Every structure is written in structure tokens, then in C-alpha cells.
PDB file of C-alpha atoms in Angstrom:
ATOM      1  CA  MET O  23     -90.726   8.631  37.885  1.00 74.00           C
ATOM      2  CA  LYS O  24     -93.919   8.631  39.914  1.00 83.00           C
ATOM      3  CA  THR O  25     -95.482   6.018  37.661  1.00 87.00           C
ATOM      4  CA  LEU O  26     -92.434   3.786  38.059  1.00 84.00           C
ATOM      5  CA  CYS O  27     -92.742   3.889  41.854  1.00 84.00           C
ATOM      6  CA  ASP O  28     -96.500   3.377  41.658  1.00 86.00           C
ATOM      7  CA  SER O  29     -96.140   0.390  39.354  1.00 87.00           C
ATOM      8  CA  TRP O  30     -93.492  -1.106  41.660  1.00 85.00           C
ATOM      9  CA  LEU O  31     -95.667  -0.684  44.715  1.00 86.00           C
ATOM     10  CA  ALA O  32     -98.670  -2.046  42.814  1.00 89.00           C
ATOM     11  CA  GLN O  33     -96.908  -5.389  42.387  1.00 90.00           C
ATOM     12  CA  SER O  34     -97.462  -8.152  44.887  1.00 92.00           C
ATOM     13  CA  PRO O  35     -95.052  -8.415  47.835  1.00 91.00           C
ATOM     14  CA  ARG O  36     -94.044 -11.863  46.648  1.00 93.00           C
ATOM     15  CA  PHE O  37     -93.011 -10.514  43.199  1.00 92.00           C
ATOM     16  CA  ARG O  38     -91.094  -7.627  44.793  1.00 90.00           C
ATOM     17  CA  LEU O  39     -89.255 -10.110  47.073  1.00 92.00           C
ATOM     18  CA  ILE O  40     -88.328 -12.329  44.113  1.00 93.00           C
ATOM     19  CA  CYS O  41     -87.031  -9.286  42.178  1.00 92.00           C
ATOM     20  CA  CYS O  42     -84.980  -8.087  45.159  1.00 92.00           C
ATOM     21  CA  CYS O  43     -83.514 -11.545  45.635  1.00 94.00           C
ATOM     22  CA  GLY O  44     -82.698 -11.697  41.915  1.00 94.00           C
ATOM     23  CA  TRP O  45     -80.939  -8.346  42.063  1.00 94.00           C
ATOM     24  CA  MET O  46     -79.034  -9.368  45.179  1.00 95.00           C
ATOM     25  CA  LEU O  47     -78.018 -12.647  43.556  1.00 95.00           C
ATOM     26  CA  GLY O  48     -76.870 -10.775  40.420  1.00 94.00           C
ATOM     27  CA  LEU O  49     -74.859  -8.289  42.479  1.00 94.00           C
ATOM     28  CA  LEU O  50     -73.372 -11.139  44.505  1.00 95.00           C
ATOM     29  CA  ILE O  51     -72.289 -12.920  41.300  1.00 94.00           C
ATOM     30  CA  VAL O  52     -70.685  -9.724  39.949  1.00 93.00           C
ATOM     31  CA  VAL O  53     -68.812  -9.162  43.228  1.00 92.00           C
ATOM     32  CA  MET O  54     -67.631 -12.788  43.296  1.00 93.00           C
ATOM     33  CA  LEU O  55     -66.374 -12.535  39.699  1.00 90.00           C
ATOM     34  CA  CYS O  56     -64.459  -9.347  40.517  1.00 89.00           C
ATOM     35  CA  LEU O  57     -62.986 -10.883  43.650  1.00 89.00           C
ATOM     36  CA  SER O  58     -62.019 -14.113  41.887  1.00 90.00           C
ATOM     37  CA  THR O  59     -60.154 -12.279  39.105  1.00 89.00           C
ATOM     38  CA  THR O  60     -58.426 -10.146  41.734  1.00 89.00           C
ATOM     39  CA  ALA O  61     -57.521 -13.269  43.701  1.00 89.00           C
ATOM     40  CA  GLN O  62     -56.182 -14.942  40.543  1.00 91.00           C
ATOM     41  CA  LYS O  63     -54.034 -11.902  39.780  1.00 92.00           C
ATOM     42  CA  ARG O  64     -52.790 -11.889  43.356  1.00 92.00           C
ATOM     43  CA  VAL O  65     -51.908 -15.601  43.192  1.00 92.00           C
ATOM     44  CA  MET O  66     -50.067 -15.083  39.895  1.00 94.00           C
ATOM     45  CA  GLN O  67     -48.150 -12.133  41.346  1.00 95.00           C
ATOM     46  CA  GLN O  68     -47.253 -14.165  44.428  1.00 95.00           C
ATOM     47  CA  GLU O  69     -45.980 -17.023  42.231  1.00 95.00           C
ATOM     48  CA  ALA O  70     -43.887 -14.563  40.205  1.00 95.00           C
ATOM     49  CA  LEU O  71     -42.478 -13.082  43.417  1.00 95.00           C
ATOM     50  CA  ASN O  72     -41.657 -16.557  44.721  1.00 95.00           C
ATOM     51  CA  GLN O  73     -39.837 -17.387  41.470  1.00 95.00           C
ATOM     52  CA  GLN O  74     -37.907 -14.113  41.619  1.00 95.00           C
ATOM     53  CA  HIS O  75     -37.061 -14.769  45.269  1.00 94.00           C
ATOM     54  CA  ALA O  76     -35.763 -18.254  44.412  1.00 93.00           C
ATOM     55  CA  ALA O  77     -33.695 -16.862  41.520  1.00 93.00           C
ATOM     56  CA  ILE O  78     -32.224 -14.123  43.720  1.00 93.00           C
ATOM     57  CA  GLN O  79     -31.388 -16.640  46.440  1.00 92.00           C
ATOM     58  CA  ALA O  80     -29.653 -18.841  43.865  1.00 91.00           C
ATOM     59  CA  GLN O  81     -27.662 -15.834  42.637  1.00 92.00           C
ATOM     60  CA  TRP O  82     -26.656 -14.945  46.208  1.00 90.00           C
ATOM     61  CA  ARG O  83     -25.670 -18.562  46.848  1.00 88.00           C
ATOM     62  CA  ASN O  84     -23.502 -18.567  43.706  1.00 88.00           C
ATOM     63  CA  LEU O  85     -22.005 -15.208  44.650  1.00 86.00           C
ATOM     64  CA  TYR O  86     -21.244 -16.475  48.151  1.00 83.00           C
ATOM     65  CA  LEU O  87     -19.575 -19.583  46.738  1.00 83.00           C
ATOM     66  CA  LEU O  88     -17.524 -17.443  44.353  1.00 81.00           C
ATOM     67  CA  ALA O  89     -16.457 -15.120  47.150  1.00 78.00           C
ATOM     68  CA  ALA O  90     -15.671 -17.995  49.509  1.00 74.00           C
ATOM     69  CA  SER O  91     -13.574 -19.949  47.023  1.00 69.00           C
ATOM     70  CA  PRO O  92     -10.009 -18.709  46.598  1.00 67.00           C
ATOM     71  CA  GLU O  93      -9.092 -17.382  43.191  1.00 62.00           C
ATOM     72  CA  LYS O  94      -5.782 -19.219  43.217  1.00 55.00           C
ATOM     73  CA  PRO O  95      -5.370 -22.261  45.427  1.00 53.00           C
ATOM     74  CA  GLU O  96      -2.280 -22.372  47.636  1.00 53.00           C
ATOM     75  CA  GLU O  97      -0.715 -25.131  45.541  1.00 54.00           C
ATOM     76  CA  MET O  98      -0.880 -22.844  42.503  1.00 65.00           C
ATOM     77  CA  LEU O  99       1.404 -20.239  44.129  1.00 70.00           C
ATOM     78  CA  ILE O 100       4.889 -19.978  42.719  1.00 79.00           C
ATOM     79  CA  PRO O 101       7.402 -20.576  45.508  1.00 86.00           C
ATOM     80  CA  PHE O 102       9.167 -17.395  46.569  1.00 87.00           C
ATOM     81  CA  SER O 103      12.788 -16.969  45.616  1.00 90.00           C
ATOM     82  CA  PRO O 104      14.652 -13.658  45.633  1.00 91.00           C
ATOM     83  CA  LEU O 105      16.697 -14.935  42.688  1.00 91.00           C
ATOM     84  CA  LEU O 106      13.589 -14.676  40.485  1.00 91.00           C
ATOM     85  CA  PHE O 107      13.931 -10.891  40.778  1.00 91.00           C
ATOM     86  CA  GLN O 108      17.387 -10.967  39.165  1.00 91.00           C
ATOM     87  CA  THR O 109      16.384  -9.898  35.649  1.00 91.00           C
ATOM     88  CA  PRO O 110      17.835  -7.694  32.932  1.00 92.00           C
ATOM     89  CA  LEU O 111      15.660  -4.859  34.297  1.00 91.00           C
ATOM     90  CA  ALA O 112      16.552  -5.376  37.974  1.00 93.00           C
ATOM     91  CA  ARG O 113      19.602  -6.458  39.966  1.00 93.00           C
ATOM     92  CA  LEU O 114      19.341  -8.141  43.350  1.00 94.00           C
ATOM     93  CA  ILE O 115      21.723  -6.328  45.715  1.00 94.00           C
ATOM     94  CA  HIS O 116      20.826  -7.762  49.111  1.00 93.00           C
ATOM     95  CA  TRP O 117      18.561 -10.405  50.632  1.00 94.00           C
ATOM     96  CA  GLN O 118      18.165 -10.819  54.386  1.00 94.00           C
ATOM     97  CA  PRO O 119      15.736 -13.656  55.215  1.00 92.00           C
ATOM     98  CA  SER O 120      13.736 -13.797  58.442  1.00 90.00           C
ATOM     99  CA  ALA O 121      11.115 -16.081  59.953  1.00 87.00           C
ATOM    100  CA  GLN O 122       8.255 -13.895  58.691  1.00 86.00           C
ATOM    101  CA  GLY O 123       9.737 -13.057  55.283  1.00 89.00           C
ATOM    102  CA  GLY O 124      12.777 -10.869  54.871  1.00 93.00           C
ATOM    103  CA  GLU O 125      14.272  -7.706  53.451  1.00 95.00           C
ATOM    104  CA  MET O 126      15.223  -7.434  49.798  1.00 95.00           C
ATOM    105  CA  THR O 127      17.189  -4.636  48.153  1.00 95.00           C
ATOM    106  CA  LEU O 128      17.160  -4.213  44.369  1.00 94.00           C
ATOM    107  CA  LYS O 129      18.462  -1.796  41.770  1.00 94.00           C
ATOM    108  CA  PRO O 130      15.615  -1.821  39.236  1.00 94.00           C
ATOM    109  CA  ASP O 131      14.753   0.206  36.188  1.00 92.00           C
ATOM    110  CA  TRP O 132      11.708   2.401  36.644  1.00 90.00           C
ATOM    111  CA  ASP O 133       9.554   0.189  34.375  1.00 90.00           C
ATOM    112  CA  ALA O 134      10.373  -2.937  36.390  1.00 91.00           C
ATOM    113  CA  ILE O 135       8.953  -1.681  39.710  1.00 92.00           C
ATOM    114  CA  PRO O 136       5.135  -2.103  39.244  1.00 91.00           C
ATOM    115  CA  PRO O 137       5.358  -5.718  37.951  1.00 91.00           C
ATOM    116  CA  MET O 138       7.492  -6.643  40.991  1.00 92.00           C
ATOM    117  CA  PHE O 139       4.538  -6.109  43.317  1.00 91.00           C
ATOM    118  CA  ASP O 140       2.361  -8.404  41.171  1.00 90.00           C
ATOM    119  CA  GLN O 141       5.137 -11.003  41.095  1.00 90.00           C
ATOM    120  CA  LEU O 142       5.473 -10.848  44.888  1.00 91.00           C
ATOM    121  CA  ALA O 143       1.716 -11.334  45.313  1.00 88.00           C
ATOM    122  CA  GLU O 144       1.791 -14.332  42.954  1.00 87.00           C
ATOM    123  CA  GLN O 145       4.534 -15.828  45.124  1.00 88.00           C
ATOM    124  CA  GLY O 146       2.529 -15.378  48.330  1.00 86.00           C
ATOM    125  CA  MET O 147       4.524 -12.453  49.708  1.00 90.00           C
ATOM    126  CA  ASN O 148       3.135  -9.230  51.144  1.00 91.00           C
ATOM    127  CA  VAL O 149       5.073  -5.952  51.082  1.00 92.00           C
ATOM    128  CA  SER O 150       4.749  -4.411  54.537  1.00 92.00           C
ATOM    129  CA  ARG O 151       7.179  -1.532  53.828  1.00 93.00           C
ATOM    130  CA  PHE O 152       9.195  -0.283  50.935  1.00 93.00           C
ATOM    131  CA  SER O 153      11.432   2.620  50.132  1.00 94.00           C
ATOM    132  CA  LEU O 154      12.535   3.949  46.792  1.00 93.00           C
ATOM    133  CA  CYS O 155      15.412   6.355  46.487  1.00 93.00           C
ATOM    134  CA  ALA O 156      17.841   7.545  43.827  1.00 92.00           C
ATOM    135  CA  GLU O 157      21.424   6.402  44.207  1.00 88.00           C
ATOM    136  CA  GLY O 158      23.361   8.223  41.552  1.00 88.00           C
ATOM    137  CA  ALA O 159      21.790   7.446  38.191  1.00 89.00           C
ATOM    138  CA  GLU O 160      20.117   4.268  39.506  1.00 90.00           C
ATOM    139  CA  LEU O 161      17.137   3.589  41.712  1.00 92.00           C
ATOM    140  CA  LEU O 162      17.454   1.684  44.980  1.00 94.00           C
ATOM    141  CA  LEU O 163      14.336  -0.243  46.051  1.00 94.00           C
ATOM    142  CA  THR O 164      14.204  -1.759  49.522  1.00 95.00           C
ATOM    143  CA  LEU O 165      11.282  -4.074  50.302  1.00 95.00           C
ATOM    144  CA  GLN O 166      10.253  -5.448  53.708  1.00 95.00           C
ATOM    145  CA  LEU O 167       8.443  -8.715  52.923  1.00 94.00           C
ATOM    146  CA  GLU O 168       6.094 -10.941  54.919  1.00 92.00           C
ATOM    147  CA  ARG O 169       4.552 -14.254  53.990  1.00 88.00           C
ATOM    148  CA  LEU O 170       0.799 -14.178  53.447  1.00 80.00           C
ATOM    149  CA  ASN O 171      -1.026 -16.059  56.186  1.00 69.00           C
ATOM    150  CA  ASP O 172      -4.019 -18.316  55.584  1.00 50.00           C
ATOM    151  CA  GLY O 173      -5.745 -17.213  58.778  1.00 42.00           C
TER     152      GLY O 173
END
């Protein structure tokens, strides 16, 4: 080790300066290469993030458009008529219309009750109240109906 230091110090100052500059230049090149590859990776990651961000924004835009558009346009609604509920499974007993909707009384079979609510929704009617009671061997279903509002 001592001989290495002695041989280094025995060299001329000009040679030692050239060697130091060479080493510094080499180290600088290595650092620049490391930084450039890191910068390239960072740029590639940023581009990937930008593409993902654009794709996510497009998905949100499509989702917003799907949520904003009605599933069934108003013109596709079946017009409401209480006579449509007169079926072999249900008998219309009473219909009292009002400005907001009306009150309908039916004597349905048990199996006919759940589809009635779907049918009312398809016809643009909302059930605000209902009652179901047994009247002898039959069921008596009374529905308080309101028209669905756009606003």
C-alpha cells in the first residue's frame, strides 16, 4: 500500500491532474447514464399513467352518460289503464281516479300481486300506499297510486 502511495506521489502534478480529471469524467458519465435511464423509466411511467388516466376518464364519461340517459324513454311507457289489471288472476273491484293518480281496489290471487307492482312501474305509476287483507277466502288489495313526475 505504501508503494502505491509513493508511486502516485512520485508522478508529476500534471499527470496526477489528468488522472483525476479522467476519473471525474468517468464518474460523471456513469452518473449521467444512471440518471438518464431513471429519467426514461420515469417518462415511460408518466406516459402509462396518462394513458390510464385518459381511459378512466373515458369510462367515467360513459358511466355518466349511461346514468344520465333514461332506461326507458317516456314515449315507451304503456299508458295507464285500470282495466289492464282485470285478468284471470285478478278482478278489478273499484277505481277512484284523482288528479295525482287514484285508488284502485282488486281481488287478486296471491301469485298475481308481485307482477302488479312491475306492471304499474311500466305504466308510469308509483304506489304510495297499499293494503292487503283477507276477505273471506279471497285477498283484497287496495293501492293508492300517483303518477311518476319527470322533475
